[in-house]
JSON list of C-alpha atoms in Angstrom, two decimals:
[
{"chain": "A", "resi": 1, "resn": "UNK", "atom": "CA", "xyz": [0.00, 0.00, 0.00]},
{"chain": "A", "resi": 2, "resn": "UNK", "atom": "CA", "xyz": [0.93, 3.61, -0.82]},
{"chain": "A", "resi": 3, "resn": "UNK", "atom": "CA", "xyz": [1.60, 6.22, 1.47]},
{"chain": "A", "resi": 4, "resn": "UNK", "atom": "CA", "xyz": [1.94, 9.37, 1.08]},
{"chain": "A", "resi": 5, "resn": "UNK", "atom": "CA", "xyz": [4.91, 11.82, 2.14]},
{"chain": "A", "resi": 6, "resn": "UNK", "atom": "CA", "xyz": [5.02, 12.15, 6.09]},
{"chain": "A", "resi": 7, "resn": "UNK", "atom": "CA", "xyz": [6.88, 15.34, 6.41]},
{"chain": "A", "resi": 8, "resn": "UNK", "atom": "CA", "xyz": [7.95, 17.45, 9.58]},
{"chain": "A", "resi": 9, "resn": "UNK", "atom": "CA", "xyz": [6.19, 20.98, 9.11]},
{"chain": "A", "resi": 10, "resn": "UNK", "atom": "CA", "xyz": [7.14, 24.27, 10.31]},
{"chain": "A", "resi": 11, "resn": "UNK", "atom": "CA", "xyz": [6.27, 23.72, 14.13]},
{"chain": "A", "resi": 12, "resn": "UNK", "atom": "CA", "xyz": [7.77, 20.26, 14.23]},
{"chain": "A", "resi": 13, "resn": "UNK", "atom": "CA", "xyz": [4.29, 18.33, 14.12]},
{"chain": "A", "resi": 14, "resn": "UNK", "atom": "CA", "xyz": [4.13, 15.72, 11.30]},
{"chain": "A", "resi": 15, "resn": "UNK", "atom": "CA", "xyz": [2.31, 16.54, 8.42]},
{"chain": "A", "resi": 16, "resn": "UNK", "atom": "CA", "xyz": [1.04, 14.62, 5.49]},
{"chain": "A", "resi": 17, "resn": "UNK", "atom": "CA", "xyz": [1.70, 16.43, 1.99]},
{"chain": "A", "resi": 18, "resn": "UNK", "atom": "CA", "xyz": [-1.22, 15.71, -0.26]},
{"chain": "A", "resi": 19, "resn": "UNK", "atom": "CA", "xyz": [-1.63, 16.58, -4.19]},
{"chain": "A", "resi": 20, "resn": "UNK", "atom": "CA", "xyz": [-4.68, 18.74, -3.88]},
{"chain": "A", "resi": 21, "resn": "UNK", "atom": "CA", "xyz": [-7.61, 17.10, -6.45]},
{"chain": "A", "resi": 22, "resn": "UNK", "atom": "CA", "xyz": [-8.98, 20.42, -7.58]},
{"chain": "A", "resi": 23, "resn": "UNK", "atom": "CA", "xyz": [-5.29, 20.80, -9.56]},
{"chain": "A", "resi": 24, "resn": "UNK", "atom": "CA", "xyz": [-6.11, 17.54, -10.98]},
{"chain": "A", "resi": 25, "resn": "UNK", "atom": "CA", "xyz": [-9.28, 17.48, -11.91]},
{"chain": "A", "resi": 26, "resn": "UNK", "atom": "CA", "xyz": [-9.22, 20.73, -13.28]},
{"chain": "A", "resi": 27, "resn": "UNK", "atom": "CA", "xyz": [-5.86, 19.31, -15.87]},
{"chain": "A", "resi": 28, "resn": "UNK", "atom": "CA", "xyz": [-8.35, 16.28, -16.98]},
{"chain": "A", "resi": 29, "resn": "UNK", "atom": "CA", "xyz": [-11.10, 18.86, -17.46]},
{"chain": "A", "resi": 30, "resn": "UNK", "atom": "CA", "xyz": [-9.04, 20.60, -19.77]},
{"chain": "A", "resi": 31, "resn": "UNK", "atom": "CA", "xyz": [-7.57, 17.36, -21.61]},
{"chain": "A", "resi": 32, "resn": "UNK", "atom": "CA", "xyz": [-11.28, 16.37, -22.15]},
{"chain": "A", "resi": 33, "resn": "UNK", "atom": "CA", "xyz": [-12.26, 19.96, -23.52]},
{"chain": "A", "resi": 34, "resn": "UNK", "atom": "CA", "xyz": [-9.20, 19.40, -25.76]},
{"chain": "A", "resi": 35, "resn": "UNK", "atom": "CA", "xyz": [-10.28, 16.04, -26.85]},
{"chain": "A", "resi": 36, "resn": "UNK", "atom": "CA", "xyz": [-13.61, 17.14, -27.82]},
{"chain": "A", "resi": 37, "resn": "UNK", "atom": "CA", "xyz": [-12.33, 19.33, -30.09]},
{"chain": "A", "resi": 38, "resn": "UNK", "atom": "CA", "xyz": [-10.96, 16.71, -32.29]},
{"chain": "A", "resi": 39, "resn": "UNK", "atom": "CA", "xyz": [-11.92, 15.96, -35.34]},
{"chain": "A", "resi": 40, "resn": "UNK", "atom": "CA", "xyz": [-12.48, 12.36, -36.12]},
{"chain": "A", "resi": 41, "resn": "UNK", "atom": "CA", "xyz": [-9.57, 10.48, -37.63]},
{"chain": "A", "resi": 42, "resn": "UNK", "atom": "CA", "xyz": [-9.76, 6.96, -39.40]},
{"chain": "A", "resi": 43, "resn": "UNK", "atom": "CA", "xyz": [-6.39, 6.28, -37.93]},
{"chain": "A", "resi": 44, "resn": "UNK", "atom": "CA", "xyz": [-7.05, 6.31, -34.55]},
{"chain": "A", "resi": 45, "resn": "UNK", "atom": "CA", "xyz": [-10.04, 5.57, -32.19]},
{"chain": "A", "resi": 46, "resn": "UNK", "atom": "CA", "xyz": [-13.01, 8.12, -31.59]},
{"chain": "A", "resi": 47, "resn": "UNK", "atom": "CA", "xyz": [-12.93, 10.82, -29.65]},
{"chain": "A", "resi": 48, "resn": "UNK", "atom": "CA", "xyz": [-15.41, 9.15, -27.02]},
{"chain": "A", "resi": 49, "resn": "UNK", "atom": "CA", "xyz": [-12.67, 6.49, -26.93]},
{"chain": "A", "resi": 50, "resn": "UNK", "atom": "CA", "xyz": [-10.63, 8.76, -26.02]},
{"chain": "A", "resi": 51, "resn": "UNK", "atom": "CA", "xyz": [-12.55, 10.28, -23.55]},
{"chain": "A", "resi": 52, "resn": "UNK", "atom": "CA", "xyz": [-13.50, 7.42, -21.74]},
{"chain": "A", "resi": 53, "resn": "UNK", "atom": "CA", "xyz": [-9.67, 6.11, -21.17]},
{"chain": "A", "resi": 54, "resn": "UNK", "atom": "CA", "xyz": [-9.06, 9.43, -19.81]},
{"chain": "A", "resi": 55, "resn": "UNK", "atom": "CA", "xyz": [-11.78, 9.09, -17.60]},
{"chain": "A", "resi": 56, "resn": "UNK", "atom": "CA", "xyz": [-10.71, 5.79, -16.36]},
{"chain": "A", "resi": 57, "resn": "UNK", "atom": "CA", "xyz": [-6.91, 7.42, -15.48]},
{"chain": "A", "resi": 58, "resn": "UNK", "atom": "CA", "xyz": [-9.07, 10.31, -13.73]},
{"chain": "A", "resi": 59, "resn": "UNK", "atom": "CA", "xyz": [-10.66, 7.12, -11.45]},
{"chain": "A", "resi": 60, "resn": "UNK", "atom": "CA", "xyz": [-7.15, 5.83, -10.93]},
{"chain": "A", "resi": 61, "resn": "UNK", "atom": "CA", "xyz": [-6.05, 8.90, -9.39]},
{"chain": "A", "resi": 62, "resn": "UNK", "atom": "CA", "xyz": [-9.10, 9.19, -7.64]},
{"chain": "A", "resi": 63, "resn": "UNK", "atom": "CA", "xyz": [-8.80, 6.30, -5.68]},
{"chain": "A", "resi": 64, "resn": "UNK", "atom": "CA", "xyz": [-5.03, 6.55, -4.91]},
{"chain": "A", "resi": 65, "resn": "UNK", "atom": "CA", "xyz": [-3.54, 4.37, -7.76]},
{"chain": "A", "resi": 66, "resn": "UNK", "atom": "CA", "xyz": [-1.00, 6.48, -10.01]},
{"chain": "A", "resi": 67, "resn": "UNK", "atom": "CA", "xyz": [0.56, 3.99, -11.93]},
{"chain": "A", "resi": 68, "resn": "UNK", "atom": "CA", "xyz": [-2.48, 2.37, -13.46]},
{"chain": "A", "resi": 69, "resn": "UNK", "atom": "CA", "xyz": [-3.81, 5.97, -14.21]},
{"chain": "A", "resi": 70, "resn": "UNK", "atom": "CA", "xyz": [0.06, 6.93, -15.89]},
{"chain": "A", "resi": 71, "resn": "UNK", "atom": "CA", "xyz": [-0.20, 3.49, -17.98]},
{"chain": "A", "resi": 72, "resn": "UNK", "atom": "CA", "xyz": [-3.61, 4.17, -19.30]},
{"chain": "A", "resi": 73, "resn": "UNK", "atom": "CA", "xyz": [-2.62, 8.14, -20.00]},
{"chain": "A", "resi": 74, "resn": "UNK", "atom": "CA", "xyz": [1.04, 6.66, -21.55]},
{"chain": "A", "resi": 75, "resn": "UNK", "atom": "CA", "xyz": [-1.39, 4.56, -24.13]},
{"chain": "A", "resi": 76, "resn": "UNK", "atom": "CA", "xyz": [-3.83, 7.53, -24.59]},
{"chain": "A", "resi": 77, "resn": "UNK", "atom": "CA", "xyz": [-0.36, 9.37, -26.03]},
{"chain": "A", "resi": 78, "resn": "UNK", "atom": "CA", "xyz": [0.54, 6.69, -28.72]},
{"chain": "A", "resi": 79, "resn": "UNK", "atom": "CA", "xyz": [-3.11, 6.90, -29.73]},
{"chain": "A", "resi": 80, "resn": "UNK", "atom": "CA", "xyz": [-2.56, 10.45, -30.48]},
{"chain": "A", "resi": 81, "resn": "UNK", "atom": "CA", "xyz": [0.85, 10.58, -31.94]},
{"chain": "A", "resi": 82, "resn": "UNK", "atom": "CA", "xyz": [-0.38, 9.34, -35.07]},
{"chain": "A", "resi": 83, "resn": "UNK", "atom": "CA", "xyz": [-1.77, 12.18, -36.58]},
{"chain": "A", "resi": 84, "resn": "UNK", "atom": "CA", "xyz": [0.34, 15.63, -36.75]},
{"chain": "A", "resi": 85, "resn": "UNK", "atom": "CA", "xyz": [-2.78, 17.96, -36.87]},
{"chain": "A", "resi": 86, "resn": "UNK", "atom": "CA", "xyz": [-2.08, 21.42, -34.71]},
{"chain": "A", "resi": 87, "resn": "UNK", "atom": "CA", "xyz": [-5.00, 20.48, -32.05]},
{"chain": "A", "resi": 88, "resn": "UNK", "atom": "CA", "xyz": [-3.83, 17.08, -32.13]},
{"chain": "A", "resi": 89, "resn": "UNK", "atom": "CA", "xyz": [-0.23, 18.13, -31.55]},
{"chain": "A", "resi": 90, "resn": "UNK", "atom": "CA", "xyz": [-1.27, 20.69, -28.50]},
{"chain": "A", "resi": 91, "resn": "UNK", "atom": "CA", "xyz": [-3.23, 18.30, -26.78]},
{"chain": "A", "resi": 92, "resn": "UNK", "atom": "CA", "xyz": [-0.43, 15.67, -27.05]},
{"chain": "A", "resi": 93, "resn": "UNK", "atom": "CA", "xyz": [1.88, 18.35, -25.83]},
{"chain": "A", "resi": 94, "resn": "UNK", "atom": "CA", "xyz": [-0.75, 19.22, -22.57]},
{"chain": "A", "resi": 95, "resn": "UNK", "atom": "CA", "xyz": [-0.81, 15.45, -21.96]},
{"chain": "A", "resi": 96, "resn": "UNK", "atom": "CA", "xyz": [2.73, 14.67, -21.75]},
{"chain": "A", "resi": 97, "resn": "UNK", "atom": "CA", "xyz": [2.43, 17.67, -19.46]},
{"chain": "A", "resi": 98, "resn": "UNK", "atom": "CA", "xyz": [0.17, 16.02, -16.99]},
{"chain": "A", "resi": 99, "resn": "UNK", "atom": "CA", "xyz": [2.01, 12.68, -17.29]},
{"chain": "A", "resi": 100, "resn": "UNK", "atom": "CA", "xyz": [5.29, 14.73, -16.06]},
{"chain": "A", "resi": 101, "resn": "UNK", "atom": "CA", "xyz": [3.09, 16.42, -13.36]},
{"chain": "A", "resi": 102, "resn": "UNK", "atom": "CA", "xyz": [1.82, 13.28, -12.02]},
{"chain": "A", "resi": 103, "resn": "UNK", "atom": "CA", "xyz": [5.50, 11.22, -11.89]},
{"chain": "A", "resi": 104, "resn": "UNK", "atom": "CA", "xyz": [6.99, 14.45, -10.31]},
{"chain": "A", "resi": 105, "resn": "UNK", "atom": "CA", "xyz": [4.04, 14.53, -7.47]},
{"chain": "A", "resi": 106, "resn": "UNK", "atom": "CA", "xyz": [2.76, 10.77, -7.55]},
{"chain": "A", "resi": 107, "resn": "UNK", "atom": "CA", "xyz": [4.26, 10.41, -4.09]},
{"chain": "A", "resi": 108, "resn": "UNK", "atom": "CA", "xyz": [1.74, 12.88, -2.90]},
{"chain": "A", "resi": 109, "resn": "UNK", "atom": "CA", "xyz": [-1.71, 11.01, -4.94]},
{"chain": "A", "resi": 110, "resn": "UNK", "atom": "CA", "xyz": [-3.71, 9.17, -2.08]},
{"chain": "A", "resi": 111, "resn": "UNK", "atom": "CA", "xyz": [-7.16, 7.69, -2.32]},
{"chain": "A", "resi": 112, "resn": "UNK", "atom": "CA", "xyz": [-9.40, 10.56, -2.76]},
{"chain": "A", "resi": 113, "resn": "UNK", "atom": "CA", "xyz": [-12.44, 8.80, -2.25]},
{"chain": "A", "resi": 114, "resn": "UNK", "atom": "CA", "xyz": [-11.20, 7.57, 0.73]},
{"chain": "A", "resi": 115, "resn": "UNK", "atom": "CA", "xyz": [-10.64, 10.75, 2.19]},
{"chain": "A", "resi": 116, "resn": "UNK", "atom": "CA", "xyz": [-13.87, 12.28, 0.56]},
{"chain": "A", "resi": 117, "resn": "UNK", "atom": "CA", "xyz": [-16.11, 9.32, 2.43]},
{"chain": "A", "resi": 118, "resn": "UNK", "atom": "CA", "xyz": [-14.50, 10.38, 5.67]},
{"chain": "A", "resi": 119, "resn": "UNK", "atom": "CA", "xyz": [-14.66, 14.34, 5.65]},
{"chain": "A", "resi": 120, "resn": "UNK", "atom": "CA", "xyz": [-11.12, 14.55, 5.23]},
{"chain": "A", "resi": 121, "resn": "UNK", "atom": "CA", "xyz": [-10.17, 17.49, 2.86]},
{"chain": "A", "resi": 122, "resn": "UNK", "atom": "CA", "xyz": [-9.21, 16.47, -0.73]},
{"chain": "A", "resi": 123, "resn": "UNK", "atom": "CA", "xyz": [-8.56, 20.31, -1.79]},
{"chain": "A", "resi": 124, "resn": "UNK", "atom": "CA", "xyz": [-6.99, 23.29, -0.22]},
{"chain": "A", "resi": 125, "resn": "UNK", "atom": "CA", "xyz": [-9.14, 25.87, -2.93]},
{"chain": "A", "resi": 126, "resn": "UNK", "atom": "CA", "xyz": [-11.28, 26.79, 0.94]},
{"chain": "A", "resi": 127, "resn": "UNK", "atom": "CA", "xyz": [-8.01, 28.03, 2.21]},
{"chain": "A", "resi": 128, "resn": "UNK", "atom": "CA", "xyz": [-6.44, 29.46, -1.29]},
{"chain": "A", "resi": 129, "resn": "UNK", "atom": "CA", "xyz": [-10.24, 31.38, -0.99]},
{"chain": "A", "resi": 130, "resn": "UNK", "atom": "CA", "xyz": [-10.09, 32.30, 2.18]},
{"chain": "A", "resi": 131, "resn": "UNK", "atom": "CA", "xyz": [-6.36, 33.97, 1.35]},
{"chain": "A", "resi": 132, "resn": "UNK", "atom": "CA", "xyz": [-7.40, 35.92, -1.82]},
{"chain": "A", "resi": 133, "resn": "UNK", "atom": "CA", "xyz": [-10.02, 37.57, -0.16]},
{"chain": "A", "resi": 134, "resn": "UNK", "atom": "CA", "xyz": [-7.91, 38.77, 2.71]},
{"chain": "A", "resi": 135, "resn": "UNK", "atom": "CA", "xyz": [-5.19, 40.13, 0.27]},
{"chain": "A", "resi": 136, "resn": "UNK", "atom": "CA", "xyz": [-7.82, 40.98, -1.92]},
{"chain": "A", "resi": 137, "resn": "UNK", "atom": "CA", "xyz": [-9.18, 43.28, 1.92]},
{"chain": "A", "resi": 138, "resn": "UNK", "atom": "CA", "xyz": [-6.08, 44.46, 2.07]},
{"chain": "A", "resi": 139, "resn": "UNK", "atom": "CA", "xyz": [-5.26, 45.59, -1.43]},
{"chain": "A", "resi": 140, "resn": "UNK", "atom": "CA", "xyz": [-8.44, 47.85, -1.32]},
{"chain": "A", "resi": 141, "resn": "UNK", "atom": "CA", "xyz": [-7.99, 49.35, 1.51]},
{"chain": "A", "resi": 142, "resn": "UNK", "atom": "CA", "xyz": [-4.51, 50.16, 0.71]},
{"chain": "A", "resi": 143, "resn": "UNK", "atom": "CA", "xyz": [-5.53, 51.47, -2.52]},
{"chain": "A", "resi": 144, "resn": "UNK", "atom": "CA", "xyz": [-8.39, 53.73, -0.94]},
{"chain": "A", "resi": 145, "resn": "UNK", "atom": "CA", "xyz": [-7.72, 57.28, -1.25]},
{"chain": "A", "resi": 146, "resn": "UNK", "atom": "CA", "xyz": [-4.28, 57.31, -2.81]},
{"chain": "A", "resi": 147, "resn": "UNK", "atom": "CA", "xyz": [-5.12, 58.04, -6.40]},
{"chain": "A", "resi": 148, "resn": "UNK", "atom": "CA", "xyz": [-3.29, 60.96, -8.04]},
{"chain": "A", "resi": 149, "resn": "UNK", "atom": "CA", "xyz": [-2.99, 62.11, -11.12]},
{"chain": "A", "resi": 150, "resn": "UNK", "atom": "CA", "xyz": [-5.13, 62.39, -13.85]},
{"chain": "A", "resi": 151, "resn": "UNK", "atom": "CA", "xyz": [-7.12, 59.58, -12.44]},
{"chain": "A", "resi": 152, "resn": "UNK", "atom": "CA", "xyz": [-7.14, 61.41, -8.84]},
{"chain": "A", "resi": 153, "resn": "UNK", "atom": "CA", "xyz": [-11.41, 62.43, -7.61]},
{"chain": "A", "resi": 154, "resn": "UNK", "atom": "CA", "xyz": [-11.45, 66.09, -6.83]},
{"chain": "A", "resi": 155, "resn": "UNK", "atom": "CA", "xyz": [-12.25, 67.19, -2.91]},
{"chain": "A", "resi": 156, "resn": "UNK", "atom": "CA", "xyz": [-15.76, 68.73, -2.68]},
{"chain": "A", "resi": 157, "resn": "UNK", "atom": "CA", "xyz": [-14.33, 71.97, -3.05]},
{"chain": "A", "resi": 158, "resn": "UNK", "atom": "CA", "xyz": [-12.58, 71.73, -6.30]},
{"chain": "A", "resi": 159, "resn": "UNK", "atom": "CA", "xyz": [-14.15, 73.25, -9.41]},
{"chain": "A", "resi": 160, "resn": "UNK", "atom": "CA", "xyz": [-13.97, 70.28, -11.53]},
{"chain": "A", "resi": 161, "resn": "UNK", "atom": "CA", "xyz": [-15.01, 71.85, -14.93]},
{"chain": "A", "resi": 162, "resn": "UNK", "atom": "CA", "xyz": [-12.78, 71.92, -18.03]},
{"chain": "A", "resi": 163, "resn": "UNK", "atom": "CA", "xyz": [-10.85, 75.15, -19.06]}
]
């Protein structure tokens, strides 16, 4: 069984690095988008094929199980590489992409589902939120009131008509 990476965080208590599934689902989304916008080639299997063995990789990451999901995705590629049409050649490109991404982080892929059945998070996109809107706070108030220049309001006393 699989584990992924115990790690030591910054106050010493143990912490369990996880690849967060929004970033992956969000890479198949776009590889399916991409696949639907292929036309249909004689030399290699429809695009519903195609989108089903993608699909099947996306449920082999879901439940913890990267190397079945990089096998199926590693066949999806020779599938592909057998027609040199621009969309063809960009999604190929985006795939070997996400094949890279998952080898560099499949040490961090554990079973989703898993963790989903038992309320434990599976994204961090609450916290990445959270933090936008707090910078987002503090941008604006930052900004408030220091506008000069042409783009500066005039004070209530300012004649504001042109010369």
């Amino acid at each position: 069984m699989r584990r992924a990476e115990l790690d030591f965080g910054d106050y010493g208590e143990r912490v369990l690095r996880v690849l967060d599934w929004f970033h992956v689902a969000m890479r198949v989304q776009n590889l399916e988008q991409m696949m639907k916008g292929l036309p249909d080639r004689d030399e290699r299997p429809c695009v519903d094929t195609l989108i089903d063995a993608l699909r099947i990789a996306k449920w082999h990451l879901w439940h913890g199980c990267p190397y079945p999901a990089l096998q199926r995705l590693e066949r999806l590629g020779w599938e592909l590489a057998t027609d040199d049409s621009p969309e063809e050649a960009r999604l190929l490109a985006r795939l070997e992409e996400f094949i890279g991404y998952l080898e560099n982080n499949q040490r961090f892929i554990v079973n989703y589902g898993d963790r989903y059945r038992h309320g434990e998070p599976i994204t961090s996109s609450f916290v990445e939120s959270a933090v936008n809107q707090v910078v987002s706070k503090r941008f604006v108030k930052r900004q408030h009131g220091v506008a000069t220049g042409s783009c500066a309001r005039p004070s209530a006393g300012e004649d504001v008509r042109p010369e």
